[in-house]
Coordinates of C-alpha atoms in Angstrom, one line a residue:
M127 CA 0.0 0.0 0.0
S128 CA 1.3 3.4 -1.0
V129 CA 0.1 7.0 -0.8
K130 CA 1.1 9.9 -2.9
I131 CA -0.4 13.3 -2.5
F132 CA 0.0 16.2 -5.1
A133 CA 0.5 19.5 -3.7
M134 CA -1.1 21.8 -6.3
T135 CA 0.8 25.1 -6.8
H136 CA 1.0 28.1 -9.1
K137 CA 4.0 29.6 -7.2
R138 CA 7.3 28.5 -5.6
F139 CA 6.9 27.1 -2.1
E140 CA 8.7 25.1 0.6
V141 CA 7.9 21.5 -0.5
P142 CA 7.3 19.2 2.5
D143 CA 10.2 17.1 3.4
D144 CA 8.3 13.9 2.8
P145 CA 8.4 11.8 -0.3
M146 CA 4.8 11.2 -0.1
Y147 CA 4.1 14.7 -1.3
I148 CA 4.7 15.6 -5.0
P149 CA 4.5 19.4 -6.1
L150 CA 2.5 19.9 -9.2
H151 CA 2.6 23.2 -11.1
V152 CA -1.0 23.7 -12.2
G153 CA -1.5 26.0 -15.3
H154 CA 2.1 25.1 -16.3
K155 CA 1.4 25.4 -20.1
N156 CA 0.8 29.1 -19.9
A157 CA 2.9 29.9 -16.8
K158 CA 5.4 32.9 -17.0
E159 CA 7.9 31.1 -14.8
D160 CA 9.1 27.5 -14.3
F161 CA 9.7 26.5 -10.7
G162 CA 11.3 23.1 -11.6
Y163 CA 8.3 21.1 -10.4
P164 CA 6.5 18.6 -12.5
G165 CA 3.7 20.4 -14.6
D166 CA 0.2 19.6 -15.4
D167 CA 0.8 20.0 -19.1
S168 CA 2.1 16.6 -20.1
G169 CA 0.2 13.7 -21.4
D170 CA -3.6 13.9 -21.4
N171 CA -4.1 17.5 -19.8
I172 CA -6.2 20.5 -19.5
S173 CA -3.5 22.9 -18.4
D174 CA -4.5 25.5 -20.8
L175 CA -7.9 25.7 -19.1
N176 CA -6.3 26.2 -15.7
C177 CA -7.7 29.8 -15.5
Y178 CA -11.2 28.3 -15.3
Y179 CA -10.4 25.1 -13.5
A180 CA -7.9 26.2 -10.8
E181 CA -6.4 23.2 -9.0
L182 CA -8.8 20.9 -11.0
S183 CA -6.3 21.0 -14.0
G184 CA -3.9 19.2 -11.6
V185 CA -6.7 16.9 -10.4
Y186 CA -7.4 16.0 -14.0
W187 CA -3.6 15.3 -14.7
V188 CA -3.4 13.0 -11.7
W189 CA -6.5 11.0 -13.0
K190 CA -5.2 10.6 -16.5
N191 CA -1.4 10.3 -16.0
Y192 CA -0.4 9.0 -12.6
F193 CA -0.8 5.3 -11.9
E194 CA 2.1 4.5 -9.5
A195 CA 0.3 4.5 -6.1
E196 CA -2.5 2.5 -4.7
Y197 CA -3.9 5.7 -3.0
V198 CA -3.6 9.3 -4.4
G199 CA -4.6 12.7 -3.0
V200 CA -4.7 16.4 -3.7
C201 CA -3.7 19.2 -1.4
H202 CA -2.6 22.8 -1.8
Y203 CA 0.9 24.3 -1.4
R204 CA -0.5 26.1 1.7
R205 CA -3.1 23.6 3.0
Y206 CA -2.5 20.2 4.3
L207 CA -4.9 17.7 6.1
T208 CA -4.1 17.3 9.8
S209 CA -5.2 15.5 12.9
E210 CA -7.3 17.3 15.5
E211 CA -4.1 18.1 17.3
G212 CA -2.9 19.9 14.2
Y213 CA -0.3 17.4 13.0
V214 CA 0.2 16.8 9.3
F215 CA -0.6 13.1 8.6
S216 CA 2.3 10.6 7.7
E217 CA 1.9 7.9 5.1
A218 CA 1.5 5.3 7.8
Q219 CA -1.3 7.3 9.4
Y220 CA -3.1 7.7 6.0
E221 CA -2.8 4.0 5.5
Q222 CA -4.2 3.2 8.9
I223 CA -7.2 5.7 8.3
L224 CA -7.9 4.3 4.8
Q225 CA -8.4 0.9 6.2
G226 CA -11.6 2.1 7.7
Y227 CA -12.7 5.0 5.4
D228 CA -13.2 5.4 1.8
I229 CA -11.9 9.0 1.5
V230 CA -10.0 11.4 3.7
T231 CA -11.1 15.1 3.1
T232 CA -11.8 18.4 5.0
K233 CA -14.3 19.1 7.6
L234 CA -17.7 20.4 6.3
L235 CA -17.9 24.1 6.2
E236 CA -20.9 25.5 8.0
L237 CA -22.3 28.4 5.9
P238 CA -24.6 31.2 7.1
G239 CA -27.2 30.3 4.6
S240 CA -27.7 27.8 1.9
Y241 CA -25.0 26.9 -0.5
R242 CA -27.0 28.1 -3.4
N243 CA -27.6 31.6 -1.8
G244 CA -24.0 31.8 -1.0
F245 CA -22.8 30.9 -4.4
G246 CA -25.3 33.4 -5.9
A247 CA -23.8 36.1 -3.8
H248 CA -20.5 36.0 -5.5
H249 CA -21.1 34.2 -8.7
K250 CA -23.8 33.7 -11.4
V251 CA -26.3 31.3 -9.6
S252 CA -27.6 30.3 -13.1
T253 CA -24.3 28.5 -13.6
L254 CA -24.9 26.5 -10.5
D255 CA -28.6 25.8 -11.6
E256 CA -27.2 24.6 -15.0
T257 CA -24.9 22.3 -13.2
G258 CA -28.0 20.7 -11.5
R259 CA -29.7 20.2 -14.9
I260 CA -26.7 18.6 -16.4
I261 CA -26.5 16.1 -13.4
A262 CA -30.2 15.4 -13.9
E263 CA -29.4 14.5 -17.6
L264 CA -26.2 12.6 -17.2
Y265 CA -26.4 11.2 -13.7
P266 CA -30.1 11.3 -12.6
E267 CA -29.4 9.1 -9.6
Y268 CA -27.4 12.0 -8.1
Y269 CA -29.9 14.8 -8.8
D270 CA -32.1 14.4 -5.6
T271 CA -28.9 14.7 -3.6
F272 CA -27.8 17.8 -5.4
V273 CA -31.2 19.5 -4.9
T274 CA -31.3 18.5 -1.2
L275 CA -27.7 19.7 -0.4
V276 CA -27.7 22.8 -2.5
H277 CA -30.4 24.2 -0.3
Q278 CA -28.6 23.3 2.9
N279 CA -25.7 25.2 4.4
R280 CA -22.7 22.9 4.2
T281 CA -19.9 22.0 1.8
Y282 CA -16.4 20.7 1.6
F283 CA -13.7 23.2 0.5
G284 CA -10.5 23.3 -1.3
N285 CA -10.8 20.1 -3.5
I286 CA -8.6 18.5 -0.8
M287 CA -8.9 14.7 -0.6
V288 CA -7.1 11.3 -0.4
A289 CA -8.7 8.0 -1.7
K290 CA -7.9 4.8 -3.4
K291 CA -6.8 5.5 -7.0
E292 CA -9.9 3.7 -8.5
L293 CA -12.3 5.7 -6.4
Y294 CA -10.4 8.9 -7.2
D295 CA -10.7 8.1 -11.0
A296 CA -14.4 7.3 -10.5
Y297 CA -15.0 10.7 -9.1
C298 CA -13.0 12.5 -11.7
E299 CA -14.9 10.7 -14.5
W300 CA -18.1 11.9 -13.0
L301 CA -17.0 15.4 -12.2
F302 CA -15.3 16.3 -15.5
A303 CA -18.1 14.8 -17.6
I304 CA -20.4 17.3 -15.9
F305 CA -18.0 20.2 -16.3
F306 CA -17.1 19.5 -19.8
E307 CA -20.8 19.7 -20.7
L308 CA -21.2 22.8 -18.5
Q309 CA -18.2 24.4 -20.2
K310 CA -20.3 24.2 -23.5
R311 CA -23.4 25.9 -22.0
I312 CA -22.2 28.9 -20.1
D313 CA -20.5 32.1 -21.0
L314 CA -16.8 31.9 -20.2
T315 CA -16.4 35.6 -20.0
F316 CA -15.9 36.8 -16.6
E317 CA -15.0 40.2 -15.0
D318 CA -11.9 39.1 -13.3
D319 CA -9.5 36.2 -12.8
Y320 CA -11.1 35.3 -9.4
H321 CA -14.6 34.7 -11.0
K322 CA -13.0 32.9 -13.9
R323 CA -12.3 30.0 -11.6
V324 CA -15.9 28.9 -11.6
F325 CA -15.3 25.1 -11.9
G326 CA -13.0 25.1 -9.1
F327 CA -15.6 26.7 -6.8
I328 CA -18.5 24.5 -7.8
S329 CA -16.4 21.4 -7.7
E330 CA -15.9 21.9 -3.8
F331 CA -19.6 21.4 -3.4
L332 CA -19.8 18.5 -5.9
L333 CA -17.4 16.5 -3.9
Y334 CA -19.9 16.7 -1.1
V335 CA -22.7 15.6 -3.4
W336 CA -20.7 12.7 -4.7
V337 CA -19.6 11.4 -1.2
T338 CA -23.1 11.8 0.1
A339 CA -24.9 10.1 -2.8
N340 CA -22.4 7.2 -2.8
H341 CA -22.8 6.8 1.1
L342 CA -19.0 6.8 1.3
R343 CA -17.2 6.7 4.7
A344 CA -15.6 10.0 4.8
Y345 CA -12.9 10.8 7.4
E346 CA -13.2 14.6 7.7
C347 CA -10.3 16.4 9.3
R348 CA -8.7 19.8 9.9
V349 CA -6.8 21.8 7.4
A350 CA -3.5 23.4 8.4
I351 CA -2.8 26.6 6.5
I352 CA 0.8 27.3 6.1
G353 CA 1.7 31.0 5.7
E354 CA -0.3 33.9 4.5
K355 CA -1.5 34.5 1.1
K356 CA 0.4 37.3 -0.8
E357 CA -2.9 39.0 -1.7
T358 CA -3.9 39.1 2.1
G359 CA -0.5 40.7 3.0
E360 CA -0.9 43.4 0.3
V361 CA -4.4 44.3 1.8
I362 CA -3.0 44.6 5.3
T363 CA -0.1 46.8 4.1
K364 CA -2.5 49.1 2.2
M365 CA -4.9 49.2 5.2
A366 CA -2.0 50.3 7.5
E367 CA -1.3 53.2 5.2
F368 CA -5.0 54.3 5.1
F369 CA -5.1 54.2 9.0
H370 CA -1.8 56.1 9.4
D371 CA -3.2 58.8 7.2
K372 CA -6.6 58.7 9.1
D373 CA -8.2 58.2 5.6
A374 CA -11.3 56.4 6.6
A375 CA -13.1 57.2 3.3
G376 CA -10.2 56.0 1.2
A377 CA -9.9 52.8 3.3
K378 CA -13.6 52.0 2.6
A379 CA -13.4 52.6 -1.2
Y380 CA -10.2 50.3 -1.4
F381 CA -11.8 47.6 0.8
E382 CA -14.9 47.7 -1.4
T383 CA -12.8 47.1 -4.4
V384 CA -10.9 44.3 -2.8
L385 CA -14.1 42.4 -1.7
K386 CA -15.5 42.8 -5.3
Q387 CA -12.4 41.4 -6.9
R388 CA -11.6 38.7 -4.1
P389 CA -14.6 38.0 -2.0
D390 CA -12.7 35.1 -0.5
I391 CA -10.4 37.5 1.2
L392 CA -12.3 37.3 4.5
M393 CA -12.5 33.4 4.5
E394 CA -10.2 31.6 7.0
A395 CA -8.2 30.1 4.2
S396 CA -7.1 33.6 3.2
D397 CA -7.4 35.5 6.4
I398 CA -5.6 33.1 8.9
N399 CA -5.1 35.6 11.6
G400 CA -8.4 37.3 11.2
E401 CA -6.8 40.7 10.5
C402 CA -8.7 41.4 7.3
K403 CA -12.0 41.0 9.2
L404 CA -10.8 43.4 11.9
C405 CA -9.8 45.8 9.1
L406 CA -13.2 45.7 7.5
Q407 CA -14.9 46.3 11.0
A408 CA -12.5 49.2 11.7
V409 CA -13.2 50.8 8.4
S410 CA -16.9 50.4 8.8
T411 CA -16.8 51.8 12.4
A412 CA -14.7 54.8 11.3
N413 CA -17.0 55.8 8.6
L414 CA -20.1 55.4 10.7
E415 CA -18.5 57.5 13.6
L416 CA -17.6 60.2 11.1
A417 CA -21.1 60.4 9.7
E418 CA -22.5 60.6 13.3
Y419 CA -20.0 62.6 15.2
G420 CA -17.7 64.3 12.7
N421 CA -14.6 62.4 14.0
C422 CA -13.6 58.9 14.6
F423 CA -11.3 56.5 16.6
L424 CA -8.4 57.2 14.0
D425 CA -8.1 60.6 15.7
S426 CA -6.9 58.8 18.8
V427 CA -5.3 55.6 17.4
N428 CA -4.1 55.2 13.9
E429 CA -1.1 52.9 13.8
Y430 CA -2.1 49.4 12.3
A431 CA -1.0 47.3 15.4
E432 CA -2.8 49.7 17.7
V433 CA -6.0 49.6 15.7
I434 CA -5.9 45.7 15.5
A435 CA -5.3 45.6 19.2
Y436 CA -8.2 47.9 20.0
F437 CA -10.8 46.0 17.9
S438 CA -9.5 42.7 19.2
Q439 CA -10.2 43.9 22.7
L440 CA -13.5 45.5 21.7
N441 CA -14.6 42.3 20.2
S442 CA -13.6 40.3 23.3
F443 CA -15.5 42.6 25.5
A444 CA -18.6 42.4 23.0
A445 CA -18.5 38.6 22.9
A446 CA -18.3 38.3 26.6
A447 CA -21.3 40.5 27.0
V448 CA -23.2 38.4 24.4
K449 CA -22.3 35.2 26.2
A450 CA -23.3 36.7 29.6
V451 CA -26.9 37.4 28.4
S452 CA -27.3 34.3 26.3
P453 CA -30.4 32.2 27.4
E454 CA -28.1 29.2 28.2
N455 CA -25.9 31.1 30.6
K456 CA -27.4 30.7 34.0
M457 CA -24.6 32.2 36.0
R458 CA -24.8 35.8 34.9
T459 CA -22.7 38.3 36.8
A460 CA -22.6 42.1 36.7
N461 CA -19.1 42.3 35.3
A462 CA -19.3 39.3 32.9
A463 CA -18.5 41.5 30.0
G464 CA -14.9 41.9 31.1
K465 CA -12.9 45.2 30.9
L466 CA -13.0 47.9 28.3
T467 CA -10.1 50.4 28.5
A468 CA -10.2 52.4 25.3
P469 CA -11.6 55.9 26.1
W470 CA -12.3 56.6 22.5
T471 CA -14.9 53.8 22.2
T472 CA -18.3 55.0 21.0
E473 CA -21.7 53.6 21.2
I474 CA -21.5 53.0 17.4
A475 CA -18.3 51.0 17.8
L476 CA -19.6 48.8 20.7
R477 CA -23.0 48.1 19.1
A478 CA -21.2 47.1 15.9
A479 CA -18.9 44.7 17.7
I480 CA -22.0 43.2 19.6
R481 CA -23.7 42.6 16.4
I482 CA -20.9 40.4 15.2
F483 CA -21.5 37.9 18.0
A484 CA -25.2 38.3 18.9
P485 CA -27.5 35.7 17.1
N486 CA -30.4 38.1 16.9
P487 CA -31.4 41.8 17.6
V488 CA -32.9 40.9 21.1
I489 CA -29.7 39.4 22.3
A490 CA -27.8 42.4 20.8
E491 CA -29.7 44.9 22.8
A492 CA -29.6 42.8 26.0
A493 CA -25.9 42.6 25.6
Y494 CA -25.6 46.4 25.1
R495 CA -27.6 46.9 28.3
H496 CA -25.4 44.5 30.2
C497 CA -22.4 46.5 29.1
N498 CA -24.1 49.6 30.6
E499 CA -24.7 47.8 33.8
S500 CA -21.1 46.4 34.0
I501 CA -19.4 49.8 33.8
N502 CA -20.2 51.8 37.0
T503 CA -20.4 55.6 37.0
V504 CA -16.8 56.1 38.4
D505 CA -15.3 53.7 35.7
R506 CA -17.3 55.6 33.0
E507 CA -16.1 59.1 34.1
L508 CA -12.5 57.9 34.4
L509 CA -12.6 56.0 31.1
F510 CA -14.6 58.2 28.8
G511 CA -15.0 61.7 30.3
D512 CA -16.8 63.7 27.6
S513 CA -16.1 61.3 24.8
P514 CA -19.1 60.3 22.6
F515 CA -19.3 57.0 24.3
C516 CA -23.1 56.7 25.0
L517 CA -23.9 53.9 27.5

């Protein structure tokens, strides 16, 4: 029994020091630089379609060209399947797991709404609907599962998996038959490179459909994310400049452009430290404060590290308040919201932070009242003086 996992990449990276992992340069046919890794453009391949298929051009290459291991898998140059303790699996561990399971893949993502609604928020939902129609035509036995799951709120992500080669091949035959037909039916003109990768996005969900419909025993595990995306670092650097210049309006316009081009920038896989989410919260808060008060927190704190520290503390305070007033919390105390030490905090800032954690408006209002009760008059005067904090 042998396991080989292909780490799909479009850039140079530190290849794991384990022969089980094989780097595969996807989109190699049209790449501007050769990193010295095997490419996805030999043999039977779709390397020239990488702009639409993302890592799937590598998934296809493994299906059609690699036959030297009993078990094969796919990961990313930054993402690896791990144990609950966060350790990357060894080949021996994969062999042990696959004795009792059909496939090793990611934990299911829990979405805030249905998969269809989430997809439609960032892509043309008609493309997803056409995918369903094709499944009904080519693989009708999968259609009911597709319809059921597309209206639920879960999906796998990343096209990360390890399985027996025969099972992997069967999945690929099913997946690419659907996509090659879909490719004929949709407009392949997209506004930017992100949205162009439409088949890569849909395939994450279709893996969930395929596993569910076939009643496969799936070992779902954590994903370790190694390093920060270049794009994420660029956003953080730019936001630091806006904060330093106290340019809330410029920061808002910039972030809106980023979200339009890269709506995944706030996902855990991109924003591993959560700083992009904090930047968005800071930008929104600053502009709301400017509209209401004529000034904002940037007049008091405008260095990036200090802004991030402030909103991290504010969120901890808000989260504790929400927890304190939640119905399941039977041991409420007057100071359960913790400590708030920033004198420039406004009602707008606190209410916005609470809304992040409160499941509904009733809990949000109760949490805000709890904050009011947890800060006594002396504390309020010492902390806030004549600031616009409105508890």
